Amino acid sequence: MNEIIKFKKTIIAVFCLIYLFPFYYGQFENFEGWNTALFSNKIFAENLLKFEYTTWIHNIGFGVPFPLNPNQIFHPIIILFAFLNIDIVIFIFYFSHSFLGCLYLFYLARDLKIKKIIIYTCIITFLGCSTTADWVLLKFLPSEFFVWSMTPILLFYCNKILNIDEKNKIIRLSIIIGLMMGFVILNSHPPFAINLFILLFIFLCFNYGNFFRIFKYLLLSFCIALLISLPKFYMII
């Protein structure tokens, strides 16, 4: 059984690599990601090694608040910007999130008892849809793609918490959901994070019976996400 699971993960990983191959040959129409995310990530990572936290930079005009928004300075990959070529870090970022998005989409569809052929169709659609192609192959928008790739992961855990009765497991899942929601807000463009949370709310409301049963635990998730994301709101303000 473990070998089958590993084989499926390998198939998904290979498919993500094949899909992202044209990434290096794309001509991006939107350079917002280059001028904000990459610029902020690179400077922040270099300053991090010097144990410095920069709040103002003079590289642009007469100076601007730093970091620029959106950025991924709270993402684990930030440290790689200080050691590796930017192109390599970008590819690692896109590959890891493409893989995780597809993998959790597989888990979600499996838990919903969808047929295998439909599951793989979902994965291909997720990677091949216009949203993914636009944000990965045509335009360079890492913050937006980050939210998009985290959607199946959060839907997976929301579906889990709806179908569990044991109190301790519900509390653990609510903490996980809160941590992940906060993680999404910290590393994304806020309006896209809001769109994701609206989607999660609609998904939960469709199972309104269980939704009201776990409502107080979802409030815990919301509070955790709000606390974690406070640095982001501070930057915006």
CSV table of C-alpha atoms in Angstrom, one decimal:
chain,number,residue,atom,x,y,z
A,1,MET,CA,0.0,0.0,0.0
A,2,ASN,CA,2.8,2.4,0.9
A,3,GLU,CA,4.5,1.6,-2.4
A,4,ILE,CA,1.4,2.5,-4.3
A,5,ILE,CA,1.1,5.8,-2.5
A,6,LYS,CA,4.7,6.6,-3.2
A,7,PHE,CA,4.2,5.7,-6.8
A,8,LYS,CA,1.2,8.1,-7.1
A,9,LYS,CA,3.2,10.9,-5.4
A,10,THR,CA,6.0,10.3,-7.9
A,11,ILE,CA,3.6,10.5,-10.8
A,12,ILE,CA,2.2,13.8,-9.6
A,13,ALA,CA,5.7,15.2,-9.0
A,14,VAL,CA,6.9,14.2,-12.5
A,15,PHE,CA,3.7,15.7,-14.0
A,16,CYS,CA,4.4,19.0,-12.2
A,17,LEU,CA,7.9,19.1,-13.5
A,18,ILE,CA,6.8,18.5,-17.1
A,19,TYR,CA,4.2,21.2,-16.7
A,20,LEU,CA,6.6,23.7,-15.3
A,21,PHE,CA,9.3,23.1,-17.9
A,22,PRO,CA,8.1,25.9,-20.2
A,23,PHE,CA,8.4,28.3,-17.2
A,24,TYR,CA,12.0,29.0,-18.1
A,25,TYR,CA,11.0,30.0,-21.6
A,26,GLY,CA,8.0,32.2,-20.7
A,27,GLN,CA,7.9,36.0,-21.5
A,28,PHE,CA,6.1,37.5,-18.6
A,29,GLU,CA,3.6,40.2,-19.4
A,30,ASN,CA,3.3,41.3,-15.8
A,31,PHE,CA,6.4,42.2,-13.8
A,32,GLU,CA,4.6,43.0,-10.6
A,33,GLY,CA,6.1,39.9,-9.0
A,34,TRP,CA,9.6,40.8,-10.0
A,35,ASN,CA,9.4,44.4,-8.8
A,36,THR,CA,7.8,43.6,-5.4
A,37,ALA,CA,8.0,40.0,-4.3
A,38,LEU,CA,11.4,39.1,-5.6
A,39,PHE,CA,12.9,42.5,-4.8
A,40,SER,CA,11.6,42.3,-1.2
A,41,ASN,CA,12.5,38.6,-0.7
A,42,LYS,CA,16.1,39.0,-1.9
A,43,ILE,CA,16.8,42.1,0.3
A,44,PHE,CA,15.0,40.6,3.3
A,45,ALA,CA,16.9,37.3,3.0
A,46,GLU,CA,20.3,39.1,2.8
A,47,ASN,CA,19.5,41.3,5.7
A,48,LEU,CA,18.3,38.3,7.7
A,49,LEU,CA,21.8,36.8,7.6
A,50,LYS,CA,23.1,40.0,9.0
A,51,PHE,CA,20.4,39.9,11.8
A,52,GLU,CA,18.9,43.1,10.4
A,53,TYR,CA,15.3,44.0,9.9
A,54,THR,CA,14.8,46.8,7.3
A,55,THR,CA,11.7,49.0,7.4
A,56,TRP,CA,12.8,51.6,4.9
A,57,ILE,CA,14.8,51.4,1.7
A,58,HIS,CA,16.3,54.2,-0.5
A,59,ASN,CA,16.6,52.1,-3.7
A,60,ILE,CA,13.3,53.5,-5.1
A,61,GLY,CA,12.7,57.2,-5.6
A,62,PHE,CA,13.2,59.1,-2.3
A,63,GLY,CA,12.7,55.9,-0.3
A,64,VAL,CA,9.7,53.7,0.4
A,65,PRO,CA,8.5,51.5,3.4
A,66,PHE,CA,9.9,48.0,3.3
A,67,PRO,CA,9.0,45.3,2.6
A,68,LEU,CA,7.0,46.0,-0.5
A,69,ASN,CA,3.6,44.2,-0.7
A,70,PRO,CA,3.0,41.4,-1.7
A,71,ASN,CA,6.0,39.4,-0.6
A,72,GLN,CA,6.9,36.0,0.8
A,73,ILE,CA,9.2,37.0,3.7
A,74,PHE,CA,7.3,34.8,6.1
A,75,HIS,CA,7.6,31.7,3.8
A,76,PRO,CA,10.2,29.0,4.7
A,77,ILE,CA,11.7,29.4,1.2
A,78,ILE,CA,12.8,33.0,2.0
A,79,ILE,CA,16.2,31.8,3.4
A,80,LEU,CA,17.1,30.2,0.0
A,81,PHE,CA,17.1,33.7,-1.6
A,82,ALA,CA,20.3,34.4,0.4
A,83,PHE,CA,22.1,31.4,-0.9
A,84,LEU,CA,20.8,30.3,-4.3
A,85,ASN,CA,20.2,31.9,-7.7
A,86,ILE,CA,16.8,33.6,-7.9
A,87,ASP,CA,15.7,31.5,-10.9
A,88,ILE,CA,16.4,28.3,-8.9
A,89,VAL,CA,14.5,29.6,-5.9
A,90,ILE,CA,11.5,30.6,-8.0
A,91,PHE,CA,11.4,27.1,-9.6
A,92,ILE,CA,11.5,25.4,-6.2
A,93,PHE,CA,8.7,27.7,-5.0
A,94,TYR,CA,6.5,26.9,-8.0
A,95,PHE,CA,7.3,23.2,-8.1
A,96,SER,CA,6.7,22.7,-4.3
A,97,HIS,CA,3.4,24.5,-4.4
A,98,SER,CA,2.2,22.8,-7.6
A,99,PHE,CA,3.1,19.5,-6.1
A,100,LEU,CA,1.4,20.1,-2.8
A,101,GLY,CA,-1.7,21.6,-4.5
A,102,CYS,CA,-2.1,18.5,-6.7
A,103,LEU,CA,-1.3,16.1,-3.9
A,104,TYR,CA,-3.9,17.5,-1.5
A,105,LEU,CA,-6.4,17.8,-4.4
A,106,PHE,CA,-5.9,14.0,-4.8
A,107,TYR,CA,-6.4,13.5,-1.0
A,108,LEU,CA,-9.5,15.7,-1.0
A,109,ALA,CA,-11.1,13.9,-4.0
A,110,ARG,CA,-10.2,10.5,-2.5
A,111,ASP,CA,-12.0,11.5,0.8
A,112,LEU,CA,-15.0,12.6,-1.2
A,113,LYS,CA,-15.0,9.1,-2.7
A,114,ILE,CA,-14.6,10.4,-6.3
A,115,LYS,CA,-13.6,7.8,-8.9
A,116,LYS,CA,-9.9,7.6,-9.7
A,117,ILE,CA,-10.2,8.6,-13.3
A,118,ILE,CA,-12.1,11.7,-12.2
A,119,ILE,CA,-9.4,12.4,-9.5
A,120,TYR,CA,-6.6,12.5,-12.1
A,121,THR,CA,-8.8,14.6,-14.4
A,122,CYS,CA,-9.1,17.0,-11.5
A,123,ILE,CA,-5.3,17.2,-11.1
A,124,ILE,CA,-4.8,17.7,-14.8
A,125,THR,CA,-7.5,20.4,-14.8
A,126,PHE,CA,-5.9,22.1,-11.7
A,127,LEU,CA,-2.5,22.4,-13.4
A,128,GLY,CA,-3.8,23.0,-16.9
A,129,CYS,CA,-6.6,25.6,-16.2
A,130,SER,CA,-6.3,29.2,-17.3
A,131,THR,CA,-5.7,30.4,-13.8
A,132,THR,CA,-2.6,28.3,-13.2
A,133,ALA,CA,-1.3,28.9,-16.8
A,134,ASP,CA,-1.8,32.6,-16.4
A,135,TRP,CA,-0.1,33.0,-13.0
A,136,VAL,CA,2.8,30.5,-13.8
A,137,LEU,CA,3.5,30.5,-17.5
A,138,LEU,CA,2.3,33.8,-18.7
A,139,LYS,CA,2.5,36.3,-15.9
A,140,PHE,CA,4.8,36.2,-12.9
A,141,LEU,CA,2.4,36.4,-9.9
A,142,PRO,CA,3.8,34.2,-7.1
A,143,SER,CA,1.6,35.6,-4.3
A,144,GLU,CA,-1.5,34.9,-6.3
A,145,PHE,CA,-0.4,31.4,-7.3
A,146,PHE,CA,0.5,30.7,-3.6
A,147,VAL,CA,-3.1,31.3,-2.6
A,148,TRP,CA,-4.3,29.2,-5.5
A,149,SER,CA,-2.0,26.3,-4.6
A,150,MET,CA,-3.1,26.4,-0.9
A,151,THR,CA,-6.8,26.2,-1.8
A,152,PRO,CA,-6.9,22.3,-2.1
A,153,ILE,CA,-4.9,22.0,1.2
A,154,LEU,CA,-7.3,24.1,3.2
A,155,LEU,CA,-10.3,22.5,1.5
A,156,PHE,CA,-8.9,19.1,2.5
A,157,TYR,CA,-8.6,20.0,6.2
A,158,CYS,CA,-12.0,21.7,6.2
A,159,ASN,CA,-13.6,18.6,4.8
A,160,LYS,CA,-11.7,16.6,7.5
A,161,ILE,CA,-13.0,18.7,10.4
A,162,LEU,CA,-16.6,18.4,9.1
A,163,ASN,CA,-16.5,14.6,9.2
A,164,ILE,CA,-14.9,14.0,12.6
A,165,ASP,CA,-16.7,13.6,15.9
A,166,GLU,CA,-13.8,13.2,18.4
A,167,LYS,CA,-13.3,16.5,20.2
A,168,ASN,CA,-9.5,16.3,20.5
A,169,LYS,CA,-9.1,15.7,16.8
A,170,ILE,CA,-11.5,18.6,16.0
A,171,ILE,CA,-9.4,20.9,18.2
A,172,ARG,CA,-6.1,19.8,16.5
A,173,LEU,CA,-7.6,20.3,13.0
A,174,SER,CA,-9.0,23.7,14.0
A,175,ILE,CA,-5.5,24.7,15.1
A,176,ILE,CA,-4.0,23.4,11.8
A,177,ILE,CA,-6.6,25.3,9.8
A,178,GLY,CA,-5.9,28.5,11.8
A,179,LEU,CA,-2.2,28.2,11.3
A,180,MET,CA,-2.5,27.6,7.6
A,181,MET,CA,-5.0,30.5,7.2
A,182,GLY,CA,-2.5,32.8,8.9
A,183,PHE,CA,0.3,31.4,6.8
A,184,VAL,CA,-1.7,32.2,3.6
A,185,ILE,CA,-2.4,35.8,4.7
A,186,LEU,CA,1.2,36.4,5.6
A,187,ASN,CA,2.5,35.4,2.2
A,188,SER,CA,-0.2,36.5,-0.2
A,189,HIS,CA,-1.9,39.5,-1.6
A,190,PRO,CA,-4.7,40.2,0.9
A,191,PRO,CA,-7.6,40.4,-1.6
A,192,PHE,CA,-6.8,36.9,-2.9
A,193,ALA,CA,-6.7,35.5,0.6
A,194,ILE,CA,-10.1,37.0,1.3
A,195,ASN,CA,-11.4,35.3,-1.9
A,196,LEU,CA,-10.1,32.0,-0.6
A,197,PHE,CA,-11.7,32.4,2.8
A,198,ILE,CA,-15.1,33.2,1.1
A,199,LEU,CA,-14.7,29.9,-0.8
A,200,LEU,CA,-13.9,28.0,2.4
A,201,PHE,CA,-17.0,29.5,4.1
A,202,ILE,CA,-19.2,28.5,1.2
A,203,PHE,CA,-17.7,25.0,1.3
A,204,LEU,CA,-18.4,24.7,5.0
A,205,CYS,CA,-21.9,26.1,4.7
A,206,PHE,CA,-23.0,23.4,2.3
A,207,ASN,CA,-22.7,21.0,5.2
A,208,TYR,CA,-24.6,23.3,7.5
A,209,GLY,CA,-25.5,20.6,10.0
A,210,ASN,CA,-21.8,19.8,10.8
A,211,PHE,CA,-20.9,23.5,10.3
A,212,PHE,CA,-22.9,24.7,13.3
A,213,ARG,CA,-21.6,21.7,15.3
A,214,ILE,CA,-18.0,22.8,14.9
A,215,PHE,CA,-18.6,26.6,14.7
A,216,LYS,CA,-16.9,27.4,17.9
A,217,TYR,CA,-13.8,25.5,16.8
A,218,LEU,CA,-13.8,27.4,13.6
A,219,LEU,CA,-13.8,30.6,15.6
A,220,LEU,CA,-10.7,29.3,17.3
A,221,SER,CA,-9.2,28.9,13.8
A,222,PHE,CA,-10.1,32.4,12.9
A,223,CYS,CA,-8.5,33.9,16.1
A,224,ILE,CA,-5.3,31.9,15.5
A,225,ALA,CA,-5.2,33.1,11.8
A,226,LEU,CA,-5.8,36.7,12.9
A,227,LEU,CA,-3.0,36.6,15.5
A,228,ILE,CA,-0.5,35.1,13.1
A,229,SER,CA,-1.3,37.6,10.3
A,230,LEU,CA,-0.9,40.7,12.5
A,231,PRO,CA,2.5,41.5,11.0
A,232,LYS,CA,1.0,41.6,7.6
A,233,PHE,CA,-1.7,44.1,8.6
A,234,TYR,CA,1.0,46.2,10.3
A,235,MET,CA,2.9,46.3,7.0
A,236,ILE,CA,-0.2,47.3,5.0
A,237,ILE,CA,-1.1,50.1,7.5
